[in-house]
Amino acid sequence: MNVVMNIPVSGQGLHDISHRVRKVVDDVGISEGLVTLFIRHTSASLLIQENAAPQARRDLEAWMNRLVPENDPLYTHDDEGPDDMPAHIKSALTAVSLGIPVMAGRLALGTWQGIFLWEHRHHRSEREVIVSVWGDRG
Amino acid sequence: MNVVMNIPVSGQGLHDISHRVRKVVDDVGISEGLVTLFIRHTSASLLIQENAAPQARRDLEAWMNRLVPENDPLYTHDDEGPDDMPAHIKSALTAVSLGIPVMAGRLALGTWQGIFLWEHRHHRSEREVIVSVWGDRG
Amino acid sequence: MNVVMNIPVSGQGLHDISHRVRKVVDDVGISEGLVTLFIRHTSASLLIQENAAPQARRDLEAWMNRLVPENDPLYTHDDEGPDDMPAHIKSALTAVSLGIPVMAGRLALGTWQGIFLWEHRHHRSEREVIVSVWGDRG
């Protein structure tokens, strides 16, 4: 079963969507299976990352912004502004889809894992993520 | 159901395979499900990226070629030439598999998303991608 | 069906887990399907890479260590030592999940593909990977 989630985003950075995904899994009600997340965009991506220390996420964002800076003279594509091309590159370096098992009715994330939508643009307000849930109701 | 696609490639760069994947999904005939793509190589990869602006793809390739240049003195492995090791690294930084939901009989790609095979070698002529289609015929 | 594998690791680097995954697929006994691997950590990741030349893997590790060095002044998070933040970044740049088709009862890896757990920390001794196997027993 596929469920489309509309995720509000407020500017560039990591947005925790773990609770949203958990809610879909609970609603679908499988006990053993696999959840696949898919983001329908090329300038935002999906990430599983440390859910506890906010500094770790801040460092990750800062590191990525340094690796893929705005206004790099290499870019010829900037139709939508200086954050346009960096967003496509960051998206290519991270994940458009993620597979996460469901065991005993719950997402089998590790203790320190959270699911994040990584917004790479400055001024977006919403993104679409599809949650594809398959398995046994048991 | 798993279907093996042989994809002709003409040199390094992004090759749009969206139509090929769509054809497999149509042929299998599911209405609701999940497609997983898998590339059977370690020097080419899979990417979902902007399908409209060719400049965006050109910039992405140029950026990646600058990040992972040929003839880096760090490389000790060059059995197959100067594009050998960069191809493995680029492959590690991008995707070997992608999961894409199928809704109402169609791949649920976003409006601007295309599926690409990213060839990292200069002189290959063909690659194998498996399309794994599972779901309900409904 | 989901099977949890405990993988012993001995320091930073690539650990071949292909045989472990193959064993799970054999034990579950499907003939046609899809295997999804998921690693339950944010400082180790999954990789499909060249299984023959050890030099290729060594170069890949050396390249990644140069791209994401320890003791970068950008880091503010180092609770667990100098390899803490680099491990999170390397994990974000590589895969937390992988989908691999099963055809005729076997993992449909390419000839030169091996499945690796990429340990990014220096002093871990074990990691958890879930193997999610779905398909037809045929």
Coordinates of C-alpha atoms in Angstrom, one line a residue:
Chain A
M1 CA 0.0 0.0 0.0
N2 CA 1.3 3.4 -1.0
V3 CA 0.6 6.5 1.1
V4 CA 1.5 10.0 0.0
M5 CA 2.7 12.3 2.8
N6 CA 2.9 16.1 2.4
I7 CA 5.7 17.4 4.5
P8 CA 5.9 21.0 5.5
V9 CA 9.5 22.4 5.3
S10 CA 10.8 25.6 6.7
G11 CA 14.0 26.4 4.8
Q12 CA 17.2 24.5 4.2
G13 CA 18.2 21.6 6.5
L14 CA 17.2 18.4 8.1
H15 CA 13.5 17.9 9.1
D16 CA 12.7 14.9 11.3
I17 CA 9.9 12.9 9.7
S18 CA 10.3 9.7 11.8
H19 CA 6.9 10.2 13.6
R20 CA 5.1 10.8 10.3
V21 CA 6.5 7.5 8.9
R22 CA 5.7 5.6 12.1
K23 CA 2.1 6.9 12.0
V24 CA 1.6 5.5 8.4
V25 CA 3.1 2.1 9.4
D26 CA 0.7 2.0 12.4
D27 CA -2.3 3.0 10.3
V28 CA -1.5 0.3 7.6
G29 CA -1.1 -2.2 10.4
I30 CA 1.4 -4.7 9.2
S31 CA 3.4 -6.8 11.6
E32 CA 6.3 -8.0 9.5
G33 CA 7.4 -6.3 6.2
L34 CA 9.3 -3.6 4.5
V35 CA 8.7 0.1 4.2
T36 CA 10.2 2.0 1.3
L37 CA 10.3 5.8 1.3
F38 CA 10.5 7.8 -1.9
I39 CA 10.9 11.5 -2.3
R40 CA 9.4 13.0 -5.4
H41 CA 11.9 15.8 -5.9
T42 CA 15.4 16.4 -7.2
S43 CA 16.4 19.2 -4.9
A44 CA 15.6 17.6 -1.5
S45 CA 16.5 14.1 -0.3
L46 CA 16.1 11.4 2.4
L47 CA 18.5 10.6 5.1
I48 CA 18.8 8.3 8.1
Q49 CA 21.0 9.9 10.6
E50 CA 21.7 10.4 14.3
N51 CA 18.6 11.6 16.1
A52 CA 20.0 12.7 19.4
A53 CA 22.8 15.2 19.0
P54 CA 21.7 18.4 17.1
Q55 CA 25.4 19.3 16.8
A56 CA 26.0 16.2 14.6
R57 CA 23.3 17.3 12.2
R58 CA 24.5 20.9 12.2
D59 CA 28.1 19.7 11.4
L60 CA 26.8 17.5 8.6
E61 CA 24.9 20.3 7.0
A62 CA 27.9 22.7 7.3
W63 CA 30.2 20.1 5.8
M64 CA 27.9 19.5 2.9
N65 CA 27.5 23.2 2.3
R66 CA 31.2 23.6 2.2
L67 CA 31.6 20.6 -0.2
V68 CA 28.9 21.9 -2.5
P69 CA 29.0 25.7 -2.2
E70 CA 26.7 28.2 -3.9
N71 CA 28.1 30.5 -6.6
D72 CA 30.7 27.9 -7.8
P73 CA 31.9 29.3 -11.2
L74 CA 31.6 25.7 -12.5
Y75 CA 27.8 26.0 -12.6
T76 CA 26.1 27.1 -15.8
H77 CA 22.6 26.2 -14.5
D78 CA 21.1 28.8 -12.1
D79 CA 17.6 29.3 -13.4
E80 CA 16.2 29.3 -9.9
G81 CA 19.0 31.1 -8.0
P82 CA 22.3 30.3 -6.4
D83 CA 20.9 27.4 -4.4
D84 CA 19.5 25.6 -7.5
M85 CA 22.5 23.6 -8.7
P86 CA 23.9 22.9 -5.2
A87 CA 20.5 21.4 -4.4
H88 CA 20.7 19.0 -7.4
I89 CA 24.2 17.9 -6.5
K90 CA 23.5 17.3 -2.8
S91 CA 20.4 15.4 -3.9
A92 CA 22.6 13.2 -6.1
L93 CA 25.0 12.5 -3.3
T94 CA 22.3 11.4 -0.8
A95 CA 19.2 9.2 -1.1
V96 CA 16.0 9.5 -3.1
S97 CA 14.7 6.2 -1.6
L98 CA 15.2 4.2 1.6
G99 CA 14.2 0.7 2.6
I100 CA 13.4 0.1 6.3
P101 CA 12.2 -3.3 7.6
V102 CA 9.1 -3.6 9.9
M103 CA 9.4 -6.1 12.7
A104 CA 6.8 -6.9 15.3
G105 CA 4.7 -4.1 14.0
R106 CA 7.4 -1.4 14.3
L107 CA 9.9 0.2 12.1
A108 CA 13.2 -1.6 12.8
L109 CA 15.3 1.6 13.2
G110 CA 18.4 1.5 15.4
T111 CA 18.3 3.3 18.7
W112 CA 20.0 6.4 17.4
Q113 CA 18.5 6.5 13.9
G114 CA 16.0 9.1 12.8
I115 CA 14.5 9.6 9.4
F116 CA 15.0 13.0 7.9
L117 CA 13.9 15.0 4.9
W118 CA 16.9 17.0 3.8
E119 CA 15.7 20.2 2.2
H120 CA 18.4 21.7 0.0
R121 CA 16.6 24.8 -1.2
H122 CA 16.1 28.0 0.9
H123 CA 12.5 28.8 0.1
R124 CA 10.3 25.7 -0.3
S125 CA 7.3 25.2 1.9
E126 CA 6.2 21.6 1.2
R127 CA 7.6 18.3 -0.2
E128 CA 6.0 15.0 -1.1
V129 CA 7.2 11.7 0.2
I130 CA 5.6 8.4 -0.6
V131 CA 5.5 5.6 2.0
S132 CA 5.3 2.2 0.4
V133 CA 4.3 -0.5 3.0
W134 CA 4.3 -4.2 2.1
G135 CA 4.2 -7.3 4.3
D136 CA 2.0 -9.5 6.4
R137 CA -0.7 -8.4 8.8
G138 CA 0.0 -11.5 10.9
Chain B
M1 CA 8.8 -10.4 -11.0
N2 CA 12.4 -9.6 -12.1
V3 CA 13.2 -8.4 -15.6
V4 CA 16.7 -7.9 -16.8
M5 CA 17.2 -4.9 -19.1
N6 CA 20.3 -4.5 -21.3
I7 CA 21.0 -0.8 -21.6
P8 CA 23.2 0.4 -24.5
V9 CA 25.6 3.2 -23.3
S10 CA 27.7 5.5 -25.4
G11 CA 30.5 6.9 -23.2
Q12 CA 30.6 8.6 -19.8
G13 CA 27.6 10.4 -18.6
L14 CA 23.9 10.3 -17.8
H15 CA 21.6 8.1 -19.9
D16 CA 17.9 8.5 -19.5
I17 CA 16.3 5.1 -18.9
S18 CA 12.8 6.3 -17.7
H19 CA 11.0 5.0 -20.8
R20 CA 12.6 1.6 -20.5
V21 CA 11.6 1.2 -16.9
R22 CA 8.0 2.5 -17.7
K23 CA 7.7 -0.1 -20.4
V24 CA 8.6 -3.0 -18.0
V25 CA 6.1 -1.7 -15.5
D26 CA 3.4 -1.5 -18.2
D27 CA 4.2 -5.0 -19.4
V28 CA 4.1 -6.6 -15.9
G29 CA 0.8 -4.8 -15.4
I30 CA 0.6 -4.1 -11.7
S31 CA -1.7 -1.3 -10.4
E32 CA -0.2 -0.7 -6.9
G33 CA 3.2 -1.7 -5.8
L34 CA 6.9 -1.0 -5.7
V35 CA 9.6 -1.2 -8.4
T36 CA 13.3 -1.7 -7.3
L37 CA 16.0 -1.0 -9.8
F38 CA 19.4 -2.7 -9.4
I39 CA 22.5 -2.2 -11.5
R40 CA 24.9 -5.2 -11.8
H41 CA 28.1 -3.1 -11.9
T42 CA 30.6 -1.3 -9.7
S43 CA 31.6 1.4 -12.2
A44 CA 28.2 2.7 -13.3
S45 CA 25.3 3.7 -11.1
L46 CA 21.7 4.8 -10.9
L47 CA 20.4 8.3 -10.4
I48 CA 17.0 10.0 -10.2
Q49 CA 17.6 13.6 -11.3
E50 CA 16.1 16.6 -13.1
N51 CA 14.8 15.5 -16.5
A52 CA 14.2 18.9 -18.1
A53 CA 17.3 21.1 -18.0
P54 CA 20.3 19.5 -19.8
Q55 CA 22.5 22.1 -18.2
A56 CA 21.7 20.8 -14.7
R57 CA 22.9 17.3 -15.7
R58 CA 26.0 18.7 -17.4
D59 CA 26.9 20.7 -14.3
L60 CA 26.4 17.6 -12.1
E61 CA 28.7 15.6 -14.3
A62 CA 31.3 18.3 -14.4
W63 CA 31.1 18.7 -10.6
M64 CA 31.6 15.0 -10.0
N65 CA 34.5 14.8 -12.4
R66 CA 36.2 17.6 -10.5
L67 CA 35.5 16.0 -7.1
V68 CA 36.8 12.6 -8.4
P69 CA 39.5 13.4 -11.0
E70 CA 41.4 10.9 -13.1
N71 CA 45.2 10.5 -12.4
D72 CA 44.9 11.3 -8.7
P73 CA 48.3 10.3 -7.2
L74 CA 46.3 8.7 -4.4
Y75 CA 45.2 5.8 -6.7
T76 CA 47.2 2.6 -6.7
H77 CA 44.6 0.7 -8.7
D78 CA 44.5 1.5 -12.4
D79 CA 44.4 -1.9 -14.1
E80 CA 41.9 -0.7 -16.6
G81 CA 43.1 2.8 -17.2
P82 CA 42.8 6.3 -15.6
D83 CA 39.0 6.1 -15.5
D84 CA 39.0 2.9 -13.5
M85 CA 39.3 4.1 -9.9
P86 CA 37.3 7.3 -10.4
A87 CA 34.4 5.0 -11.7
H88 CA 34.5 2.9 -8.5
I89 CA 34.5 6.0 -6.3
K90 CA 31.7 7.7 -8.2
S91 CA 29.7 4.5 -8.0
A92 CA 30.2 4.3 -4.2
L93 CA 28.9 7.9 -3.8
T94 CA 25.7 7.3 -5.9
A95 CA 23.1 4.5 -6.0
V96 CA 23.4 0.9 -6.9
S97 CA 19.6 0.4 -6.2
L98 CA 16.5 2.6 -6.2
G99 CA 13.0 2.0 -5.0
I100 CA 10.1 3.7 -6.8
P101 CA 6.4 3.2 -5.9
V102 CA 3.8 2.4 -8.5
M103 CA 0.4 4.0 -8.1
A104 CA -2.6 3.6 -10.3
G105 CA -0.5 1.6 -12.7
R106 CA 2.2 4.2 -13.1
L107 CA 5.7 4.9 -11.7
A108 CA 5.1 7.6 -9.1
L109 CA 8.0 9.8 -10.2
G110 CA 7.7 13.5 -9.5
T111 CA 7.1 15.9 -12.4
W112 CA 10.8 16.8 -12.9
Q113 CA 12.2 13.3 -12.1
G114 CA 13.9 11.1 -14.7
I115 CA 15.7 7.8 -14.1
F116 CA 19.3 7.8 -15.3
L117 CA 22.0 5.2 -15.7
W118 CA 25.2 7.1 -14.9
E119 CA 28.1 5.5 -16.9
H120 CA 31.4 6.4 -15.2
R121 CA 33.7 4.7 -17.8
H122 CA 34.7 6.1 -21.2
H123 CA 34.4 3.0 -23.3
R124 CA 31.6 0.7 -22.3
S125 CA 28.9 -0.3 -24.7
E126 CA 26.2 -2.0 -22.5
R127 CA 25.1 -2.4 -18.9
E128 CA 22.6 -4.6 -17.1
V129 CA 19.9 -3.2 -14.9
I130 CA 17.3 -5.5 -13.2
V131 CA 13.8 -4.2 -12.7
S132 CA 12.1 -5.9 -9.8
V133 CA 8.3 -5.3 -9.8
W134 CA 6.1 -6.4 -6.9
G135 CA 2.5 -5.5 -6.0
D136 CA -1.1 -6.0 -6.8
R137 CA -2.6 -6.4 -10.2
G138 CA -5.9 -5.1 -8.8
Chain C
M1 CA 10.7 -12.4 6.3
N2 CA 13.2 -10.3 8.2
V3 CA 16.4 -11.8 9.6
V4 CA 18.8 -9.9 11.9
M5 CA 22.5 -10.5 11.3
N6 CA 25.1 -9.6 13.9
I7 CA 28.3 -8.8 12.0
P8 CA 31.6 -8.8 13.8
V9 CA 33.8 -5.9 12.7
S10 CA 37.5 -5.3 13.4
G11 CA 38.2 -1.7 12.9
Q12 CA 37.6 0.9 10.1
G13 CA 37.1 -0.3 6.6
L14 CA 35.2 -2.6 4.3
H15 CA 34.0 -6.0 5.6
D16 CA 32.7 -8.5 3.0
I17 CA 29.3 -9.8 4.1
S18 CA 28.2 -11.4 0.8
H19 CA 28.4 -14.9 2.1
R20 CA 26.4 -14.0 5.2
V21 CA 23.6 -12.5 3.0
R22 CA 23.7 -15.5 0.6
K23 CA 23.3 -17.9 3.6
V24 CA 20.1 -16.0 4.7
V25 CA 18.6 -16.1 1.2
D26 CA 19.4 -19.9 1.0
D27 CA 17.8 -20.5 4.4
V28 CA 14.6 -18.6 3.6
G29 CA 14.4 -20.4 0.3
I30 CA 12.7 -18.1 -2.2
S31 CA 13.3 -18.6 -5.9
E32 CA 12.2 -15.1 -7.2
G33 CA 12.1 -12.0 -5.2
L34 CA 13.9 -9.1 -3.6
V35 CA 16.3 -8.8 -0.7
T36 CA 16.6 -5.5 1.1
L37 CA 19.5 -4.9 3.5
F38 CA 19.3 -2.3 6.2
I39 CA 22.0 -1.3 8.7
R40 CA 20.8 -0.1 12.1
H41 CA 23.6 2.5 12.6
T42 CA 24.6 6.0 11.6
S43 CA 28.3 5.5 11.7
A44 CA 28.7 2.5 9.5
S45 CA 27.1 1.9 6.1
L46 CA 26.4 -0.6 3.3
L47 CA 28.2 -0.7 -0.1
I48 CA 28.2 -2.9 -3.1
Q49 CA 31.7 -2.7 -4.7
E50 CA 34.4 -4.5 -6.6
N51 CA 35.0 -7.9 -4.9
A52 CA 38.2 -8.9 -6.7
A53 CA 41.0 -6.2 -6.5
P54 CA 41.8 -5.3 -2.8
Q55 CA 43.7 -2.3 -4.2
A56 CA 40.4 -0.8 -5.4
R57 CA 38.9 -1.1 -2.0
R58 CA 42.0 0.4 -0.3
D59 CA 41.9 3.3 -2.7
L60 CA 38.2 3.9 -2.1
E61 CA 38.9 4.0 1.7
A62 CA 41.9 6.3 1.3
W63 CA 39.9 8.6 -1.0
M64 CA 37.0 8.8 1.5
N65 CA 39.4 9.4 4.4
R66 CA 40.9 12.3 2.6
L67 CA 37.5 13.8 1.6
V68 CA 36.2 13.5 5.2
P69 CA 39.3 13.9 7.4
E70 CA 39.4 13.7 11.2
N71 CA 40.0 16.8 13.2
D72 CA 38.4 19.1 10.7
P73 CA 38.0 22.5 12.5
L74 CA 34.5 22.7 11.0
Y75 CA 33.3 19.9 13.5
T76 CA 31.7 21.0 16.8
H77 CA 30.5 17.5 17.6
D78 CA 33.2 15.1 18.8
D79 CA 31.6 13.5 21.9
E80 CA 33.0 10.1 20.9
G81 CA 36.4 11.2 19.6
P82 CA 37.9 12.4 16.3
D83 CA 36.4 9.6 14.2
D84 CA 32.8 10.4 15.4
M85 CA 31.8 13.2 13.0
P86 CA 33.6 11.8 10.0
A87 CA 31.7 8.5 10.6
H88 CA 28.3 10.3 10.4
I89 CA 29.3 12.2 7.2
K90 CA 30.7 9.1 5.4
S91 CA 27.5 7.3 6.4
A92 CA 25.4 10.1 4.9
L93 CA 27.3 9.9 1.6
T94 CA 26.9 6.1 1.3
A95 CA 23.9 3.7 1.8
V96 CA 21.9 2.7 4.8
S97 CA 19.8 0.3 2.7
L98 CA 20.3 -1.7 -0.5
G99 CA 17.8 -3.6 -2.7
I100 CA 19.1 -6.7 -4.5
P101 CA 16.9 -9.0 -6.6
V102 CA 16.8 -12.8 -6.2
M103 CA 16.6 -14.7 -9.4
A104 CA 16.5 -18.5 -9.7
G105 CA 17.1 -18.8 -6.0
R106 CA 20.2 -16.7 -6.0
L107 CA 21.2 -13.1 -5.3
A108 CA 21.4 -11.4 -8.7
L109 CA 24.7 -9.7 -8.0
G110 CA 27.0 -8.9 -11.0
T111 CA 30.1 -11.0 -11.4
W112 CA 32.4 -8.4 -9.8
Q113 CA 30.0 -7.2 -7.1
G114 CA 30.4 -8.0 -3.4
I115 CA 28.3 -6.7 -0.5
F116 CA 30.3 -4.8 2.2
L117 CA 29.7 -3.4 5.6
W118 CA 31.7 -0.2 5.7
E119 CA 32.7 0.4 9.3
H120 CA 33.6 4.1 9.8
R121 CA 34.7 4.0 13.4
H122 CA 38.0 2.7 14.7
H123 CA 36.9 0.7 17.7
R124 CA 33.6 -1.1 17.1
S125 CA 33.3 -4.8 17.5
E126 CA 29.8 -5.6 16.1
R127 CA 27.1 -4.2 13.9
E128 CA 23.5 -5.2 13.1
V129 CA 22.2 -5.6 9.6
I130 CA 18.6 -6.7 8.8
V131 CA 18.0 -8.9 5.7
S132 CA 14.5 -8.5 4.5
V133 CA 13.6 -11.2 2.1
W134 CA 10.3 -11.2 0.1
G135 CA 9.2 -13.2 -3.0
D136 CA 7.9 -16.5 -4.3
R137 CA 9.0 -19.9 -3.1
G138 CA 8.1 -21.2 -6.6

